[in-house]
Amino acid sequence: MTKVLFLPGSGASPDFWKPVGARLPADWSKEYFGWPGLGDQPHDPAVNGMDDLVGLVAARMDGPVDLVAQSMGGVVAVRLALEKPGLVRRLVLTVTSGGIDMAALGATDWRADYRRSFPRAAKWITDDRTPSNLPVERIAAPTLLLWGDADAISPVSVGRHLEERIPDARLHVVAGGDHDVAKTHAETVAALIAAFLR
């Protein structure tokens, strides 16, 4: 049976992916993650950075899973695909950086807006300015890249860059989609994910 783990972005809500998950087959096992201390989620003293988020998800991977991730959650998903290739069957990355240098590809900086929206979020999420340079060309899992054509935070150029570097990746661009394309275009996104994960 397909087990799908849904990873949100830095907004961190476990509800983010539910409109998509509700449109996927009912017999698929689905687990929705929230990120402690980010967005409006309660803080957990054990979670102090990206390594801890990777550990939270890894602890739930008791066999092969499909990872469906948005934005910052895509960095967690890419790390897991690289660190535990035998446990990631398929990978869906939506409007993410995927662990690459975003500024070079024309992305706008999201940190000031994020801090205004989530003033109580853990400081590490906006303080860490270390550019990620994950070796995405080593991802073994078949990968679906979903982008909106109206996203300034993760523009389509990022999706194209990842499609070129990830060996078994294909990019689908959703017309009119912004950074929350999975929410605003849930029906379209769910149909693409369902076809890819079957």
PDB file of C-alpha atoms in Angstrom:
ATOM      1  CA  MET A   1       0.000   0.000   0.000  1.00  0.00           C
ATOM      2  CA  THR A   2       1.245   3.484  -0.847  1.00  0.00           C
ATOM      3  CA  LYS A   3       2.371   5.477   2.205  1.00  0.00           C
ATOM      4  CA  VAL A   4       2.596   9.198   1.553  1.00  0.00           C
ATOM      5  CA  LEU A   5       4.292  11.662   3.904  1.00  0.00           C
ATOM      6  CA  PHE A   6       3.272  15.286   3.320  1.00  0.00           C
ATOM      7  CA  LEU A   7       5.808  17.955   4.291  1.00  0.00           C
ATOM      8  CA  PRO A   8       4.755  21.629   4.481  1.00  0.00           C
ATOM      9  CA  GLY A   9       6.922  24.664   3.907  1.00  0.00           C
ATOM     10  CA  SER A  10       7.987  27.104   6.601  1.00  0.00           C
ATOM     11  CA  GLY A  11       4.320  27.994   7.200  1.00  0.00           C
ATOM     12  CA  ALA A  12       4.557  24.628   8.959  1.00  0.00           C
ATOM     13  CA  SER A  13       0.867  23.725   9.191  1.00  0.00           C
ATOM     14  CA  PRO A  14      -0.052  20.038   8.953  1.00  0.00           C
ATOM     15  CA  ASP A  15      -3.268  21.230   7.269  1.00  0.00           C
ATOM     16  CA  PHE A  16      -1.449  22.680   4.248  1.00  0.00           C
ATOM     17  CA  TRP A  17      -1.514  19.469   2.193  1.00  0.00           C
ATOM     18  CA  LYS A  18      -4.932  18.175   3.331  1.00  0.00           C
ATOM     19  CA  PRO A  19      -6.926  19.599   0.368  1.00  0.00           C
ATOM     20  CA  VAL A  20      -4.606  17.644  -1.956  1.00  0.00           C
ATOM     21  CA  GLY A  21      -4.482  14.536   0.237  1.00  0.00           C
ATOM     22  CA  ALA A  22      -8.281  14.396   0.410  1.00  0.00           C
ATOM     23  CA  ARG A  23      -8.377  14.090  -3.397  1.00  0.00           C
ATOM     24  CA  LEU A  24      -5.930  11.148  -3.491  1.00  0.00           C
ATOM     25  CA  PRO A  25      -7.115   7.530  -3.250  1.00  0.00           C
ATOM     26  CA  ALA A  26      -8.781   6.824   0.096  1.00  0.00           C
ATOM     27  CA  ASP A  27      -6.865   3.575   0.599  1.00  0.00           C
ATOM     28  CA  TRP A  28      -3.468   5.311   0.533  1.00  0.00           C
ATOM     29  CA  SER A  29      -1.855   5.815   3.922  1.00  0.00           C
ATOM     30  CA  LYS A  30      -1.300   9.542   4.483  1.00  0.00           C
ATOM     31  CA  GLU A  31       0.615  11.371   7.185  1.00  0.00           C
ATOM     32  CA  TYR A  32       0.673  15.165   7.447  1.00  0.00           C
ATOM     33  CA  PHE A  33       3.634  16.786   9.166  1.00  0.00           C
ATOM     34  CA  GLY A  34       3.754  20.123  10.973  1.00  0.00           C
ATOM     35  CA  TRP A  35       7.032  21.775  11.915  1.00  0.00           C
ATOM     36  CA  PRO A  36       7.356  22.549  15.655  1.00  0.00           C
ATOM     37  CA  GLY A  37       8.228  26.182  16.297  1.00  0.00           C
ATOM     38  CA  LEU A  38       7.619  27.372  12.741  1.00  0.00           C
ATOM     39  CA  GLY A  39       4.604  29.258  11.428  1.00  0.00           C
ATOM     40  CA  ASP A  40       2.006  29.191  14.206  1.00  0.00           C
ATOM     41  CA  GLN A  41       2.955  25.702  15.424  1.00  0.00           C
ATOM     42  CA  PRO A  42       3.828  25.179  19.115  1.00  0.00           C
ATOM     43  CA  HIS A  43       7.533  25.220  19.932  1.00  0.00           C
ATOM     44  CA  ASP A  44       9.388  22.049  20.886  1.00  0.00           C
ATOM     45  CA  PRO A  45      12.743  22.519  22.668  1.00  0.00           C
ATOM     46  CA  ALA A  46      14.048  19.442  20.832  1.00  0.00           C
ATOM     47  CA  VAL A  47      13.626  21.123  17.419  1.00  0.00           C
ATOM     48  CA  ASN A  48      16.302  23.731  16.721  1.00  0.00           C
ATOM     49  CA  GLY A  49      17.063  23.468  13.042  1.00  0.00           C
ATOM     50  CA  MET A  50      16.738  21.617   9.763  1.00  0.00           C
ATOM     51  CA  ASP A  51      18.556  18.523  11.038  1.00  0.00           C
ATOM     52  CA  ASP A  52      15.812  18.064  13.646  1.00  0.00           C
ATOM     53  CA  LEU A  53      13.061  18.308  11.013  1.00  0.00           C
ATOM     54  CA  VAL A  54      14.841  15.691   8.907  1.00  0.00           C
ATOM     55  CA  GLY A  55      14.996  13.488  12.009  1.00  0.00           C
ATOM     56  CA  LEU A  56      11.262  13.899  12.697  1.00  0.00           C
ATOM     57  CA  VAL A  57      10.376  12.611   9.238  1.00  0.00           C
ATOM     58  CA  ALA A  58      13.051   9.893   9.192  1.00  0.00           C
ATOM     59  CA  ALA A  59      11.580   8.489  12.401  1.00  0.00           C
ATOM     60  CA  ARG A  60       8.300   7.827  10.550  1.00  0.00           C
ATOM     61  CA  MET A  61       9.931   6.046   7.600  1.00  0.00           C
ATOM     62  CA  ASP A  62       9.585   2.421   8.669  1.00  0.00           C
ATOM     63  CA  GLY A  63       9.562   1.260   5.059  1.00  0.00           C
ATOM     64  CA  PRO A  64       9.536   2.783   1.562  1.00  0.00           C
ATOM     65  CA  VAL A  65       7.468   5.975   1.375  1.00  0.00           C
ATOM     66  CA  ASP A  66       6.521   8.663  -1.098  1.00  0.00           C
ATOM     67  CA  LEU A  67       7.474  12.185  -0.020  1.00  0.00           C
ATOM     68  CA  VAL A  68       5.307  15.124  -1.111  1.00  0.00           C
ATOM     69  CA  ALA A  69       6.869  18.427  -0.091  1.00  0.00           C
ATOM     70  CA  GLN A  70       6.283  22.152  -0.459  1.00  0.00           C
ATOM     71  CA  SER A  71       8.901  24.918  -0.378  1.00  0.00           C
ATOM     72  CA  MET A  72      11.211  24.478   2.657  1.00  0.00           C
ATOM     73  CA  GLY A  73       9.769  20.994   3.179  1.00  0.00           C
ATOM     74  CA  GLY A  74      11.400  20.139  -0.125  1.00  0.00           C
ATOM     75  CA  VAL A  75      14.830  20.662   1.426  1.00  0.00           C
ATOM     76  CA  VAL A  76      13.892  18.103   4.107  1.00  0.00           C
ATOM     77  CA  ALA A  77      12.627  15.734   1.393  1.00  0.00           C
ATOM     78  CA  VAL A  78      15.756  16.104  -0.758  1.00  0.00           C
ATOM     79  CA  ARG A  79      17.993  15.414   2.235  1.00  0.00           C
ATOM     80  CA  LEU A  80      16.019  12.261   3.016  1.00  0.00           C
ATOM     81  CA  ALA A  81      16.139  11.134  -0.622  1.00  0.00           C
ATOM     82  CA  LEU A  82      19.928  11.538  -0.517  1.00  0.00           C
ATOM     83  CA  GLU A  83      20.505  10.078   2.965  1.00  0.00           C
ATOM     84  CA  LYS A  84      17.991   7.202   2.792  1.00  0.00           C
ATOM     85  CA  PRO A  85      17.610   6.358  -0.910  1.00  0.00           C
ATOM     86  CA  GLY A  86      16.253   2.889  -0.179  1.00  0.00           C
ATOM     87  CA  LEU A  87      13.332   4.359   1.769  1.00  0.00           C
ATOM     88  CA  VAL A  88      12.159   7.012  -0.719  1.00  0.00           C
ATOM     89  CA  ARG A  89      10.129   5.395  -3.501  1.00  0.00           C
ATOM     90  CA  ARG A  90       8.988   8.591  -5.216  1.00  0.00           C
ATOM     91  CA  LEU A  91       9.533  12.281  -4.622  1.00  0.00           C
ATOM     92  CA  VAL A  92       7.210  15.219  -5.314  1.00  0.00           C
ATOM     93  CA  LEU A  93       8.814  18.648  -4.921  1.00  0.00           C
ATOM     94  CA  THR A  94       6.555  21.688  -5.130  1.00  0.00           C
ATOM     95  CA  VAL A  95       7.876  25.272  -5.425  1.00  0.00           C
ATOM     96  CA  THR A  96      10.975  24.382  -3.404  1.00  0.00           C
ATOM     97  CA  SER A  97      14.621  25.335  -3.434  1.00  0.00           C
ATOM     98  CA  GLY A  98      15.486  21.667  -3.170  1.00  0.00           C
ATOM     99  CA  GLY A  99      18.670  22.759  -1.449  1.00  0.00           C
ATOM    100  CA  ILE A 100      20.126  24.896  -4.224  1.00  0.00           C
ATOM    101  CA  ASP A 101      21.138  28.576  -4.368  1.00  0.00           C
ATOM    102  CA  MET A 102      17.883  30.429  -5.044  1.00  0.00           C
ATOM    103  CA  ALA A 103      19.192  33.987  -5.412  1.00  0.00           C
ATOM    104  CA  ALA A 104      21.218  33.041  -8.483  1.00  0.00           C
ATOM    105  CA  LEU A 105      17.987  31.891 -10.157  1.00  0.00           C
ATOM    106  CA  GLY A 106      16.030  35.098  -9.563  1.00  0.00           C
ATOM    107  CA  ALA A 107      14.112  34.207  -6.393  1.00  0.00           C
ATOM    108  CA  THR A 108      12.933  36.993  -4.082  1.00  0.00           C
ATOM    109  CA  ASP A 109      13.886  36.878  -0.394  1.00  0.00           C
ATOM    110  CA  TRP A 110      10.927  35.652   1.661  1.00  0.00           C
ATOM    111  CA  ARG A 111      12.306  36.246   5.158  1.00  0.00           C
ATOM    112  CA  ALA A 112      10.950  39.742   5.971  1.00  0.00           C
ATOM    113  CA  ASP A 113       7.400  38.841   4.887  1.00  0.00           C
ATOM    114  CA  TYR A 114       7.613  35.571   6.800  1.00  0.00           C
ATOM    115  CA  ARG A 115       8.720  37.299   9.996  1.00  0.00           C
ATOM    116  CA  ARG A 116       5.807  39.762   9.695  1.00  0.00           C
ATOM    117  CA  SER A 117       3.342  36.887   9.177  1.00  0.00           C
ATOM    118  CA  PHE A 118       4.784  34.648  11.905  1.00  0.00           C
ATOM    119  CA  PRO A 119       6.477  36.873  14.538  1.00  0.00           C
ATOM    120  CA  ARG A 120       6.651  34.011  17.077  1.00  0.00           C
ATOM    121  CA  ALA A 121       8.344  31.540  14.732  1.00  0.00           C
ATOM    122  CA  ALA A 122      11.718  30.144  15.802  1.00  0.00           C
ATOM    123  CA  LYS A 123      14.538  32.502  14.880  1.00  0.00           C
ATOM    124  CA  TRP A 124      16.638  29.824  13.188  1.00  0.00           C
ATOM    125  CA  ILE A 125      14.329  29.672  10.182  1.00  0.00           C
ATOM    126  CA  THR A 126      15.130  33.231   9.089  1.00  0.00           C
ATOM    127  CA  ASP A 127      18.568  33.662  10.693  1.00  0.00           C
ATOM    128  CA  ASP A 128      20.216  30.827   8.753  1.00  0.00           C
ATOM    129  CA  ARG A 129      21.634  32.441   5.606  1.00  0.00           C
ATOM    130  CA  THR A 130      23.881  29.532   4.681  1.00  0.00           C
ATOM    131  CA  PRO A 131      23.330  28.761   0.992  1.00  0.00           C
ATOM    132  CA  SER A 132      22.315  25.177   0.436  1.00  0.00           C
ATOM    133  CA  ASN A 133      24.207  23.210  -2.147  1.00  0.00           C
ATOM    134  CA  LEU A 134      22.800  19.711  -1.919  1.00  0.00           C
ATOM    135  CA  PRO A 135      23.993  17.226  -4.574  1.00  0.00           C
ATOM    136  CA  VAL A 136      20.543  16.818  -6.157  1.00  0.00           C
ATOM    137  CA  GLU A 137      22.053  14.992  -9.137  1.00  0.00           C
ATOM    138  CA  ARG A 138      22.456  11.992  -6.786  1.00  0.00           C
ATOM    139  CA  ILE A 139      18.697  11.664  -6.157  1.00  0.00           C
ATOM    140  CA  ALA A 140      17.712   8.144  -7.246  1.00  0.00           C
ATOM    141  CA  ALA A 141      13.945   8.395  -6.777  1.00  0.00           C
ATOM    142  CA  PRO A 142      11.704   9.328  -9.708  1.00  0.00           C
ATOM    143  CA  THR A 143      10.810  12.980  -9.057  1.00  0.00           C
ATOM    144  CA  LEU A 144       7.834  15.129 -10.010  1.00  0.00           C
ATOM    145  CA  LEU A 145       8.469  18.888  -9.910  1.00  0.00           C
ATOM    146  CA  LEU A 146       5.376  21.087  -9.580  1.00  0.00           C
ATOM    147  CA  TRP A 147       5.671  24.847 -10.034  1.00  0.00           C
ATOM    148  CA  GLY A 148       3.336  27.783 -10.496  1.00  0.00           C
ATOM    149  CA  ASP A 149       4.153  30.296 -13.206  1.00  0.00           C
ATOM    150  CA  ALA A 150       3.378  33.270 -10.904  1.00  0.00           C
ATOM    151  CA  ASP A 151       5.679  32.386  -7.997  1.00  0.00           C
ATOM    152  CA  ALA A 152       8.317  34.979  -7.093  1.00  0.00           C
ATOM    153  CA  ILE A 153       9.646  33.050  -4.067  1.00  0.00           C
ATOM    154  CA  SER A 154      10.503  29.965  -6.123  1.00  0.00           C
ATOM    155  CA  PRO A 155      10.253  30.944  -9.809  1.00  0.00           C
ATOM    156  CA  VAL A 156       9.916  28.424 -12.625  1.00  0.00           C
ATOM    157  CA  SER A 157      13.644  28.881 -13.352  1.00  0.00           C
ATOM    158  CA  VAL A 158      14.296  26.939 -10.128  1.00  0.00           C
ATOM    159  CA  GLY A 159      12.075  24.081 -11.278  1.00  0.00           C
ATOM    160  CA  ARG A 160      13.848  24.000 -14.641  1.00  0.00           C
ATOM    161  CA  HIS A 161      17.232  23.961 -12.935  1.00  0.00           C
ATOM    162  CA  LEU A 162      16.200  21.011 -10.749  1.00  0.00           C
ATOM    163  CA  GLU A 163      14.747  19.173 -13.759  1.00  0.00           C
ATOM    164  CA  GLU A 164      18.112  19.468 -15.508  1.00  0.00           C
ATOM    165  CA  ARG A 165      20.065  18.207 -12.492  1.00  0.00           C
ATOM    166  CA  ILE A 166      17.882  15.433 -11.028  1.00  0.00           C
ATOM    167  CA  PRO A 167      18.333  12.326 -13.199  1.00  0.00           C
ATOM    168  CA  ASP A 168      14.712  11.076 -13.297  1.00  0.00           C
ATOM    169  CA  ALA A 169      12.725  14.304 -12.930  1.00  0.00           C
ATOM    170  CA  ARG A 170       9.945  15.940 -14.867  1.00  0.00           C
ATOM    171  CA  LEU A 171       8.576  19.452 -14.396  1.00  0.00           C
ATOM    172  CA  HIS A 172       4.921  20.475 -14.650  1.00  0.00           C
ATOM    173  CA  VAL A 173       4.063  24.182 -14.532  1.00  0.00           C
ATOM    174  CA  VAL A 174       0.589  25.153 -13.279  1.00  0.00           C
ATOM    175  CA  ALA A 175      -0.802  28.263 -14.970  1.00  0.00           C
ATOM    176  CA  GLY A 176      -1.648  30.999 -12.480  1.00  0.00           C
ATOM    177  CA  GLY A 177      -0.009  29.149  -9.593  1.00  0.00           C
ATOM    178  CA  ASP A 178       1.762  31.131  -6.886  1.00  0.00           C
ATOM    179  CA  HIS A 179       3.830  29.865  -3.939  1.00  0.00           C
ATOM    180  CA  ASP A 180       0.713  28.246  -2.443  1.00  0.00           C
ATOM    181  CA  VAL A 181      -0.178  26.486  -5.713  1.00  0.00           C
ATOM    182  CA  ALA A 182      -0.917  23.234  -3.854  1.00  0.00           C
ATOM    183  CA  LYS A 183      -3.687  25.036  -1.943  1.00  0.00           C
ATOM    184  CA  THR A 184      -5.101  27.275  -4.659  1.00  0.00           C
ATOM    185  CA  HIS A 185      -4.938  24.617  -7.390  1.00  0.00           C
ATOM    186  CA  ALA A 186      -5.481  21.547  -5.207  1.00  0.00           C
ATOM    187  CA  GLU A 187      -7.528  19.651  -7.792  1.00  0.00           C
ATOM    188  CA  THR A 188      -4.921  20.050 -10.542  1.00  0.00           C
ATOM    189  CA  VAL A 189      -2.022  19.305  -8.180  1.00  0.00           C
ATOM    190  CA  ALA A 190      -3.766  16.243  -6.713  1.00  0.00           C
ATOM    191  CA  ALA A 191      -4.449  14.803 -10.167  1.00  0.00           C
ATOM    192  CA  LEU A 192      -0.795  15.187 -11.163  1.00  0.00           C
ATOM    193  CA  ILE A 193       0.412  13.640  -7.896  1.00  0.00           C
ATOM    194  CA  ALA A 194      -2.081  10.755  -8.094  1.00  0.00           C
ATOM    195  CA  ALA A 195      -0.978   9.840 -11.619  1.00  0.00           C
ATOM    196  CA  PHE A 196       2.697  10.041 -10.633  1.00  0.00           C
ATOM    197  CA  LEU A 197       2.451   7.975  -7.418  1.00  0.00           C
ATOM    198  CA  ARG A 198       0.382   5.107  -8.836  1.00  0.00           C
TER     199      ARG A 198
END
